[in-house]
Short mmCIF file of C-alpha atoms and ligand atoms in Angstrom, two decimals:
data_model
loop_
_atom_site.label_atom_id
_atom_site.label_comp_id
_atom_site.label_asym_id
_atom_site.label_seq_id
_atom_site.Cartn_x
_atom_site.Cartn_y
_atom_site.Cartn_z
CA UNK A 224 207.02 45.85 -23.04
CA UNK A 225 204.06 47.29 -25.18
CA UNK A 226 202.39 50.36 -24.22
CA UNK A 227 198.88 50.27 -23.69
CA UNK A 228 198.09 52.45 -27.31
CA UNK A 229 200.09 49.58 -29.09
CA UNK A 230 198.15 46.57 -27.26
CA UNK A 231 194.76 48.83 -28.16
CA UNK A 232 195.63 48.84 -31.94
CA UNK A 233 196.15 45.43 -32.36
CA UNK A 234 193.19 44.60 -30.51
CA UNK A 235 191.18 47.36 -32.39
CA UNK A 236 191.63 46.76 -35.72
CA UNK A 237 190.86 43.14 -35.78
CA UNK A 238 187.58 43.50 -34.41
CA UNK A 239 186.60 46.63 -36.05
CA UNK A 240 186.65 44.53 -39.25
CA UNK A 241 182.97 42.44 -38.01
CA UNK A 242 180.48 44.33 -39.93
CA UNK A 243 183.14 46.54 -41.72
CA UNK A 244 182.18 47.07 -45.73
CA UNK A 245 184.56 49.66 -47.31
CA UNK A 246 182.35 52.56 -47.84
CA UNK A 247 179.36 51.40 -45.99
CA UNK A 248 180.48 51.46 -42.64
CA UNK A 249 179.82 49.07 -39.39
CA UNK A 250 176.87 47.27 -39.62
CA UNK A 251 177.00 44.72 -36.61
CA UNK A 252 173.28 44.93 -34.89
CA UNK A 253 173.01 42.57 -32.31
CA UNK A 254 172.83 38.70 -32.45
CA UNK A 255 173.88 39.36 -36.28
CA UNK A 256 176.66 37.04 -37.58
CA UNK A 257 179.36 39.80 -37.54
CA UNK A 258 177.72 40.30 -33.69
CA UNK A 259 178.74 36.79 -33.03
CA UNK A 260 181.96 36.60 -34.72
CA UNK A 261 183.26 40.46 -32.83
CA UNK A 262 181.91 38.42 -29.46
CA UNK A 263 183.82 35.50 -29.90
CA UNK A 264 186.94 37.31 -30.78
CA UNK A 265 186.72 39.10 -27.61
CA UNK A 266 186.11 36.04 -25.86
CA UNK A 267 188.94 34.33 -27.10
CA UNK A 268 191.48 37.12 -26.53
CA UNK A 269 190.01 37.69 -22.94
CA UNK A 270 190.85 33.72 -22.37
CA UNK A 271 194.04 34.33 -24.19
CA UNK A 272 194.95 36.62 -21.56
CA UNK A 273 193.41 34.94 -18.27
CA UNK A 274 190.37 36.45 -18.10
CA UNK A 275 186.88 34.43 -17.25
CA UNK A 276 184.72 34.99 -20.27
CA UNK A 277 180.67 34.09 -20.41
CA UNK A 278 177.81 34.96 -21.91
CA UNK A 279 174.29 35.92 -19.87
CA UNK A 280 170.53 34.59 -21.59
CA UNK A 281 170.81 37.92 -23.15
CA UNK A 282 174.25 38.28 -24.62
CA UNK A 283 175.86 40.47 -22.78
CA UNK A 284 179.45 39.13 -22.69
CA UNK A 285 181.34 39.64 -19.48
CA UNK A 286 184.85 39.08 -19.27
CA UNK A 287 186.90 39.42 -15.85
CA UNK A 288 190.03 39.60 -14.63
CA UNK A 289 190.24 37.63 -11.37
CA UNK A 290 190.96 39.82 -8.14
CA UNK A 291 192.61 38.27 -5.09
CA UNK A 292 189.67 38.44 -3.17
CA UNK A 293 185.75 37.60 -4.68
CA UNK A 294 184.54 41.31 -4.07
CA UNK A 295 181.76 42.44 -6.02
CA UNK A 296 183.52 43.52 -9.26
CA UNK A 297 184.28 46.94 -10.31
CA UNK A 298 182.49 47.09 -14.16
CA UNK A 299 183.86 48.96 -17.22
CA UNK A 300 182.70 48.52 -20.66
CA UNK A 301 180.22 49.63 -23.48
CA UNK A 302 178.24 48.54 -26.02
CA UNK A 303 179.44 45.79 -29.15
CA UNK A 304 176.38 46.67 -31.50
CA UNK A 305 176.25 49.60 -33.71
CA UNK A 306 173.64 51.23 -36.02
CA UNK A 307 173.01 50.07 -39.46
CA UNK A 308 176.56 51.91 -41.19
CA UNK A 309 177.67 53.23 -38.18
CA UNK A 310 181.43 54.06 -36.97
CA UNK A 311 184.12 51.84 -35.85
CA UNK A 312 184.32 53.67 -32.00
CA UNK A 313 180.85 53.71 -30.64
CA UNK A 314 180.77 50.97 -28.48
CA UNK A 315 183.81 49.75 -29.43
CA UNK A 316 186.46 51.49 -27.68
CA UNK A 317 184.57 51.28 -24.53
CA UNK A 318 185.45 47.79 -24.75
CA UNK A 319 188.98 47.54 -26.39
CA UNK A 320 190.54 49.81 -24.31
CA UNK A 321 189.61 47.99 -20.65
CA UNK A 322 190.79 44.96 -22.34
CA UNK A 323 194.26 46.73 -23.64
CA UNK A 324 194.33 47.29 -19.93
CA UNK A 325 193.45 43.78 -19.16
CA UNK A 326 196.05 42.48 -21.30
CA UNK A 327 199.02 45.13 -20.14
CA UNK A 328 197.69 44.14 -16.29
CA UNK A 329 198.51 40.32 -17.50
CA UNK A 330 202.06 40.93 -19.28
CA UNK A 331 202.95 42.70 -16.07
CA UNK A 332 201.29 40.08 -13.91
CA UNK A 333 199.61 42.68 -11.86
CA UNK A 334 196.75 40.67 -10.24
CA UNK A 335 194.26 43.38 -8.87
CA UNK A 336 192.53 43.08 -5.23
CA UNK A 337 188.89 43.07 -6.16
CA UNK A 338 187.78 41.23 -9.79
CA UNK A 339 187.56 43.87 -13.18
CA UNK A 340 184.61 43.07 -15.20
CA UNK A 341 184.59 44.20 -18.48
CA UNK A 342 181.26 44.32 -20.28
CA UNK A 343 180.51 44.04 -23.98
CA UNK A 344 176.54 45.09 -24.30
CA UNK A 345 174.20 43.68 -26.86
CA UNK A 346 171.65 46.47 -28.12
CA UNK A 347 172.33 49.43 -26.84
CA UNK A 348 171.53 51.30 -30.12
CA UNK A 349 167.94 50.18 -30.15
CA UNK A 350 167.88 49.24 -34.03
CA UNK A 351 166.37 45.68 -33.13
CA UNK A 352 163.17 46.45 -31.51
CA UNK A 353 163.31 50.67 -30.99
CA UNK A 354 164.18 50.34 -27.03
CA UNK A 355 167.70 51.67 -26.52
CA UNK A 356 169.96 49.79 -23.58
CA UNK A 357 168.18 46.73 -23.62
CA UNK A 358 171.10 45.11 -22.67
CA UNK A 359 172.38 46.68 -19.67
CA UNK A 360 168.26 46.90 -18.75
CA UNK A 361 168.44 43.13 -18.64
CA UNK A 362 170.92 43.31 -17.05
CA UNK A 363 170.03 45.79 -14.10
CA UNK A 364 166.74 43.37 -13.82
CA UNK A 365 164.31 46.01 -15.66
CA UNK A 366 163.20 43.57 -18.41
CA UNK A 367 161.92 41.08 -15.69
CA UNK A 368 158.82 39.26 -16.58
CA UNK A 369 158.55 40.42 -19.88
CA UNK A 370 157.48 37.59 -22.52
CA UNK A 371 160.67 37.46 -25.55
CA UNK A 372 158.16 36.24 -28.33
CA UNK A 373 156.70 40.08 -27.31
CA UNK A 374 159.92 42.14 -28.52
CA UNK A 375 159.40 41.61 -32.46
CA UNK A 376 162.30 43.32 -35.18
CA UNK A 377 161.08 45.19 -37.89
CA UNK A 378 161.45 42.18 -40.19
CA UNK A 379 158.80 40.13 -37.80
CA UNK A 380 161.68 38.32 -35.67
CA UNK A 381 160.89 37.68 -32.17
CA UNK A 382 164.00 38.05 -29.68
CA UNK A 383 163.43 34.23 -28.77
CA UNK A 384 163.93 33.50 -32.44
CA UNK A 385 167.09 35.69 -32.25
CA UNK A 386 168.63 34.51 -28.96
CA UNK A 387 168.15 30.74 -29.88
CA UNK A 388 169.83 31.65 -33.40
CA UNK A 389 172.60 32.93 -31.57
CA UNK A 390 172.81 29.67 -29.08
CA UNK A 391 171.76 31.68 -25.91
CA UNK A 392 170.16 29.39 -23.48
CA UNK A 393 168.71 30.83 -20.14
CA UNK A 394 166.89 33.93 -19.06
CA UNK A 395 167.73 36.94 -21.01
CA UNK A 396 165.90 38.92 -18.23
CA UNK A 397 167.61 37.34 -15.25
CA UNK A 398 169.04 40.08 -13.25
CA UNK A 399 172.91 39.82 -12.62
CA UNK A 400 174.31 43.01 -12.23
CA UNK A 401 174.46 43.18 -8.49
CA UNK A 402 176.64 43.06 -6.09
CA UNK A 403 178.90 45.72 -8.07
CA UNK A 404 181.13 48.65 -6.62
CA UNK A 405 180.57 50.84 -9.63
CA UNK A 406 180.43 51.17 -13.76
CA UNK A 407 183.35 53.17 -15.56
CA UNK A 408 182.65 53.63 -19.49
CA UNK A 409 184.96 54.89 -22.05
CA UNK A 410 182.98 56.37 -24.80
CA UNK A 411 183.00 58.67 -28.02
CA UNK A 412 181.56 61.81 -27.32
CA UNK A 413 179.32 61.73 -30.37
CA UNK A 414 179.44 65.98 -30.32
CA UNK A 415 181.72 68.64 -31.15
CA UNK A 416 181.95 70.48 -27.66
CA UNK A 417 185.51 68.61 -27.14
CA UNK A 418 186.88 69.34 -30.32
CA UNK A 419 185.46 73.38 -30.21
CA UNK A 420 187.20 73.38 -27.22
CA UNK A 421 190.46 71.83 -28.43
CA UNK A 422 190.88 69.21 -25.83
CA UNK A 423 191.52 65.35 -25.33
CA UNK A 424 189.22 64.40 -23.09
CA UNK A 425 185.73 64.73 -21.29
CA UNK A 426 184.48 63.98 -17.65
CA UNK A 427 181.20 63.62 -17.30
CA UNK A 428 178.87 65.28 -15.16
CA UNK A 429 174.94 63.99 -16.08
CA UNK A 430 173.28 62.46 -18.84
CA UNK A 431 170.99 64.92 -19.68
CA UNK A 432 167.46 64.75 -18.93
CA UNK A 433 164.21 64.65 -21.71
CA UNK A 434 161.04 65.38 -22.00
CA UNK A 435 158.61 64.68 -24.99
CA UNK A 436 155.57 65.96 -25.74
CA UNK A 437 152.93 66.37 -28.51
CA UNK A 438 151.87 69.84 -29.17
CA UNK A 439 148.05 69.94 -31.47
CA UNK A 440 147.03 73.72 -32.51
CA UNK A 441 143.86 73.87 -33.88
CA UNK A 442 142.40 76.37 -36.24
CA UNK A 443 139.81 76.09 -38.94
CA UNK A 444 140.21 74.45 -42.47
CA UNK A 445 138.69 76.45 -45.16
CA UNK A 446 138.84 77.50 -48.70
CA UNK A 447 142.39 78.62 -49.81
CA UNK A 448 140.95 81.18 -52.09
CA UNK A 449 137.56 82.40 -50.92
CA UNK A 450 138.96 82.73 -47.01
CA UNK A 451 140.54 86.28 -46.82
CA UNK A 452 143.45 86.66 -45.06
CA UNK A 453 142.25 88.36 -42.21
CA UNK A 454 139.85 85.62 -41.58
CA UNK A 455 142.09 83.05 -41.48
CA UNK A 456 142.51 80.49 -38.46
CA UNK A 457 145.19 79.34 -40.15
CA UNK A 458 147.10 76.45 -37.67
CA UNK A 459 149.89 75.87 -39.66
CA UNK A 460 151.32 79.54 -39.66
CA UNK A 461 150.23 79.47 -36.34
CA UNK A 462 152.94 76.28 -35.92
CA UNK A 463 155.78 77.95 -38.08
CA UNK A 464 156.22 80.82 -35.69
CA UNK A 465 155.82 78.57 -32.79
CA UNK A 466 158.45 76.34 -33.93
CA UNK A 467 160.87 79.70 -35.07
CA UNK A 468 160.43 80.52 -31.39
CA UNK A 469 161.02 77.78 -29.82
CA UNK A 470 164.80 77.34 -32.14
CA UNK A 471 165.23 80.61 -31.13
CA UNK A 472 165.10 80.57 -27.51
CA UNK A 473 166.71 77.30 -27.51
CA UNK A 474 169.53 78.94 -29.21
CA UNK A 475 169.69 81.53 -26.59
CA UNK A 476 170.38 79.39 -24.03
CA UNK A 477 173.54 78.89 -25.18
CA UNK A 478 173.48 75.06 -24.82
CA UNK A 479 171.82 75.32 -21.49
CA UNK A 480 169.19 72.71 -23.11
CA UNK A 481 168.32 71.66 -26.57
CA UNK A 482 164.81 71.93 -28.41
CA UNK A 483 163.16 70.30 -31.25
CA UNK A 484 160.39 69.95 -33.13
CA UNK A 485 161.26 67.13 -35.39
CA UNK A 486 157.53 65.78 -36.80
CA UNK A 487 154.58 67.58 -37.92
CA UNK A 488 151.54 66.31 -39.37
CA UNK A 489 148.94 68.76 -41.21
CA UNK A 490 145.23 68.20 -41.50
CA UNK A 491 143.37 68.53 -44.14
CA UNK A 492 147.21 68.65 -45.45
CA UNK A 493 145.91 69.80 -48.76
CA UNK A 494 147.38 72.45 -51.11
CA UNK A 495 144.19 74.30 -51.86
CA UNK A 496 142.59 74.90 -48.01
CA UNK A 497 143.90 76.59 -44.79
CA UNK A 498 145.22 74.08 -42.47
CA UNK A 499 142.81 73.38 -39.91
CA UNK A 500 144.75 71.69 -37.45
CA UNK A 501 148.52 71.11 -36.55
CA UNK A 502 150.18 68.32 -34.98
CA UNK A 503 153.60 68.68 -33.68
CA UNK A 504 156.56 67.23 -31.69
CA UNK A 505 158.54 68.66 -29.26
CA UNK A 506 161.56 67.38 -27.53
CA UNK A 507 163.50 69.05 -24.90
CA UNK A 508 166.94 67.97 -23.20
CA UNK A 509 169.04 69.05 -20.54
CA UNK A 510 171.85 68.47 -16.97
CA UNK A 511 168.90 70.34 -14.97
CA UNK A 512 164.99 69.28 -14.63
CA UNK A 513 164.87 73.07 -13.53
CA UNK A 514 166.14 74.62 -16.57
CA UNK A 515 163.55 72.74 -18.11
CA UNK A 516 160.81 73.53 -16.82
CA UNK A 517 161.89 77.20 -17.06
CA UNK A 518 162.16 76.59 -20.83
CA UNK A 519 158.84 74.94 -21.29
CA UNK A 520 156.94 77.60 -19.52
CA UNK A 521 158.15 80.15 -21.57
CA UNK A 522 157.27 77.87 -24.63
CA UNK A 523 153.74 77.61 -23.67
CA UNK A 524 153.63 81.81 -22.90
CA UNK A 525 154.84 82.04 -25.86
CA UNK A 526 152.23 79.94 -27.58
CA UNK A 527 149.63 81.09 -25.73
CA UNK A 528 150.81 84.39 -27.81
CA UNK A 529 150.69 83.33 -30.68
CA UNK A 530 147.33 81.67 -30.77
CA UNK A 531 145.99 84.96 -30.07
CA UNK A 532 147.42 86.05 -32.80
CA UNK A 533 146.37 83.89 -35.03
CA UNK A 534 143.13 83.10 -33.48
CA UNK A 535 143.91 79.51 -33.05
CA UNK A 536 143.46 76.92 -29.92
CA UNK A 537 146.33 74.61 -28.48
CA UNK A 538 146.52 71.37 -26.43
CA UNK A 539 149.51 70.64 -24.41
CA UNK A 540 150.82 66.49 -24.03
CA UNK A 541 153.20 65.53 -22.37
CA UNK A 542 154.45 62.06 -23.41
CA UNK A 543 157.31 61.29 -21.17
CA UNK A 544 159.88 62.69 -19.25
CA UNK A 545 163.12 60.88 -18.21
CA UNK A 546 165.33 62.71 -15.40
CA UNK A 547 168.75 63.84 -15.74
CA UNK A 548 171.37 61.63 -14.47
CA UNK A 549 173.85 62.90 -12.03
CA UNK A 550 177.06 61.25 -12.55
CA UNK A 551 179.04 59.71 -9.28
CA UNK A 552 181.12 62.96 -7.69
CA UNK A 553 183.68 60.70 -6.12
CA UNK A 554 184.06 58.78 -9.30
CA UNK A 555 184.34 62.64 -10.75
CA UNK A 556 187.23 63.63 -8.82
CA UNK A 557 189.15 60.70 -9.16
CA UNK A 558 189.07 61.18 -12.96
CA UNK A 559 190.00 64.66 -12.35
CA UNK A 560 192.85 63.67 -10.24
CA UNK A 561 194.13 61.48 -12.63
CA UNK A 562 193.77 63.78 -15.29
CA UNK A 563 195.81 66.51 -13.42
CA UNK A 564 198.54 64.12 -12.54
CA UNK A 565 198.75 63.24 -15.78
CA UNK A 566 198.92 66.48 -16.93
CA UNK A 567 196.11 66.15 -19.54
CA UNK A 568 193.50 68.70 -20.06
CA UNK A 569 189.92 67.95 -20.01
CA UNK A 570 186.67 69.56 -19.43
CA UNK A 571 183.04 68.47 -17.36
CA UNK A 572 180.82 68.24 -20.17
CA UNK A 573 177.31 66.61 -19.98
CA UNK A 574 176.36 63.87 -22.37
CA UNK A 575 173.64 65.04 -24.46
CA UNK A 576 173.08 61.16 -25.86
CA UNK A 577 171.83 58.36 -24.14
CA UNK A 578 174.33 55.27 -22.70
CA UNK A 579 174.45 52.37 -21.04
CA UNK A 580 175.44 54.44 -18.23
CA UNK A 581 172.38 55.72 -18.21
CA UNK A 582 170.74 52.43 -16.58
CA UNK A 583 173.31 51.34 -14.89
CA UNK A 584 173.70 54.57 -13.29
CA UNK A 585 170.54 53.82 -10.97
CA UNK A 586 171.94 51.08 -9.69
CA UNK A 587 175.42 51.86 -9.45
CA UNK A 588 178.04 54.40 -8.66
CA UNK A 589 178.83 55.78 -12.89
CA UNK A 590 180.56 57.76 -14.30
CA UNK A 591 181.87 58.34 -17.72
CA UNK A 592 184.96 59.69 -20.25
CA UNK A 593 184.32 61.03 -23.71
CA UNK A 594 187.20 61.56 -26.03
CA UNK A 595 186.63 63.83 -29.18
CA UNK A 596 184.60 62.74 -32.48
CA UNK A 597 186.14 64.48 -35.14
CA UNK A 598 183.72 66.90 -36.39
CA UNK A 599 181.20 65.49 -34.11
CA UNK A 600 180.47 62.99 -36.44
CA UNK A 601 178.68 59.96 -35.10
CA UNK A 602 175.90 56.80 -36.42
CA UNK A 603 177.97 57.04 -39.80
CA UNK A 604 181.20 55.67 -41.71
CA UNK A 605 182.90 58.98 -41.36
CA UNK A 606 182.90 58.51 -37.53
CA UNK A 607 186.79 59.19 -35.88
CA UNK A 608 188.86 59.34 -33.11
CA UNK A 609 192.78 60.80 -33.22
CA UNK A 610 194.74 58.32 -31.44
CA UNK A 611 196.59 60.80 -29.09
CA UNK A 612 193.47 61.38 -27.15
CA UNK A 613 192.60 57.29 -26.84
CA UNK A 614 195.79 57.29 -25.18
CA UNK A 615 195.27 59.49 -22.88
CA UNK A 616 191.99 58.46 -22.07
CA UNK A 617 193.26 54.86 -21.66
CA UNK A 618 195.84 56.18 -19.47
CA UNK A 619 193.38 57.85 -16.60
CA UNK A 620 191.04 55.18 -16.97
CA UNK A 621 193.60 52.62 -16.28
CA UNK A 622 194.86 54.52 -13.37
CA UNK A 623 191.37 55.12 -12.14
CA UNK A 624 190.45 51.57 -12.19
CA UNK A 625 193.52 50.18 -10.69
CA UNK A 626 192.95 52.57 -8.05
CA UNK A 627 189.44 51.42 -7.81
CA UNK A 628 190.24 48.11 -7.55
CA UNK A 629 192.69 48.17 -5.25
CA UNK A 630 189.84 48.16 -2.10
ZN1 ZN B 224 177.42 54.34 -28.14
#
């Protein structure tokens, strides 16, 4: 009989050939024609193999393995899009490897007591319209109500126009997702925390919180050679060793949370006069809303400080500010328990990128595995996994969902 690493190669490779261009990497955004092709080779080994395949409005494809009762389903899966020249595993091995399980579950003719649904998203990446998790938002009934002609691609494409392309018929927002007894997902871990640490696998514990906010110091524009120094109001230096700060706390943390200031915009924004005003972005993540808001005060002491300083003004905005999401302790544990038993180390590590999980998580027991990306490398060509730790992943997630299917 195979193993379970052999059945996931030659289901793999096949499919990471949709979008593949030597060089260039995955391309396969959602409802594309490499999209389409990847979903209908998963549908047709899923059939191949016994499983009930069908699309939703949206395109989400859903694929499960019968149970011997109709319980609502345990779900596993990921996401089948990627980013324009992405990797080969995003998505993609949170989808292969249930279905290596699948397929070793139907050459052994082990029939499991409650149904497996495995779930290949469309657009979790958020290329099409800029909204990450679209998919499993449908999904989870978040999208409900909206009007399709209103999501519009960069190009001027409406989702209607893609869906019908794509030979979707039905709601795309119709909620499905419920009854479920919980969401496993497989994924890369997209960082180099694993791979530091010189181990297979990750369990989960939260996908980290964020906050964003826009941050507008305001001085007074003036001549660049008349103004003397000491009567500048100058916002921009102002902003430079606000923004030194803020790296440098953030550093300090020691990965307690991550800051950024990642846009700025300058006014005048002219070579020859003090900048007059200062416009900048800050984004914070982290496990804990706590350690947060710990950070975030000292930011602002810190540029209430410096505006002094430089004899400056600041306003404060927050934009958003999305919790941190506890993952499932019992579905914890029973990854830990597998992972013992198996005799393969692994560490809790939060994810510091958003997932699927992510939704599904408020309406579902989740949790998650991460196996290394070499050199943390994610979103390009250069993206990899070892096989050793695939297998091992595939081996506690398979025990974890027979177990959970089982009652
Ligand atoms: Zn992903």
């Amino acid at each position: 009989m195979k193993t379970l690493q052999t059945i996931w190669q030659e289901l793999f490779q096949p499919l990471s050939a949709f979008g593949y261009e030597e060089g260039q990497g995955t391309t396969r955004l959602s409802w594309s024609k490499p999209f389409l092709e990847a979903q209908l080779y998963l549908r047709r080994y899923g059939e191949a193999i016994g499983l009930q395949c069908r699309r939703d409005g949206w395109g989400n494809l859903l694929m499960t393995v019968p149970g011997e009762t109709d319980l609502p389903p345990v779900y596993t899966g990921s996401h089948l899009d990627s980013v324009p020249h992405g990797g080969k595993y995003d998505g993609a091995l949170g989808i292969t490897v249930p279905l290596a399980i699948a397929a070793a579950w139907h050459d052994k003719g082990f029939r499991p007591y409650r149904p497996l649904t495995i779930i290949a998203f469309a657009e979790e990446e958020g290329t099409r319209f800029g909204t990450p998790c679209l998919g499993s938002q449908a999904m989870a009934g978040k999208l409900q109500g909206k009007d399709p002609d209103r999501f519009v691609t960069a190009e001027g494409r409406t989702l209607s126009q893609l869906l019908q392309e794509a030979g979707l018929e039905g709601d795309p927002f119709a909620p499905h997702l419920l009854p479920g007894k919980c969401f496993l997902e497989l994924h890369i871990e997209q960082g180099r925390a694993l791979e530091d640490a010189k181990l297979p696998l990750g369990i989960v514990s939260a996908i980290v919180g964020i906050r964003h906010f826009t941050v507008t110091i305001t001085g007074t524009a003036n001549h660049a050679g008349t103004t003397a120094m000491k009567d500048r109001k100058d916002a921009l230096a102002a902003a430079a060793r606000w923004i030194s700060a803020v790296f440098e706390k953030a550093l300090a943390s020691q990965q307690q949370y991550v800051a950024t200031v990642g846009h700025i915009r300058v006014f005048p924004d002219a070579g020859n006069v003090v900048p007059g005003k200062a416009e900048l972005s800050l984004e914070i993540r982290s496990a804990s809303d706590q350690t947060m808001d710990v950070a975030l005060t000292e930011f602002q002491e810190e540029l209430r400080k410096i505006a002094r300083t430089f004899q400056v003004t600041f306003q404060w905005k927050q934009l958003d500010q999305i919790p941190p999401l506890p993952m499932e302790q019992s579905l914890m544990d029973l990854f830990e328990q597998e992972a013992q038993d198996l005799k393969i180390p692994y560490q809790i590590q939060p994810s510091w990128a958003g997932h699927d999980s992510m939704i599904l998580g408020h309406e579902l027991p989740t949790a998650m595995l991460f196996v290394p990306s070499v050199k943390g490398i994610s979103h390009s060509p250069d993206e990899y996994t070892e096989p050793e730790p695939i297998g091992q992943a595939a081996e506690v997630l398979e025990r974890a969902l027979q177990k959970l299917t089982a009652k």
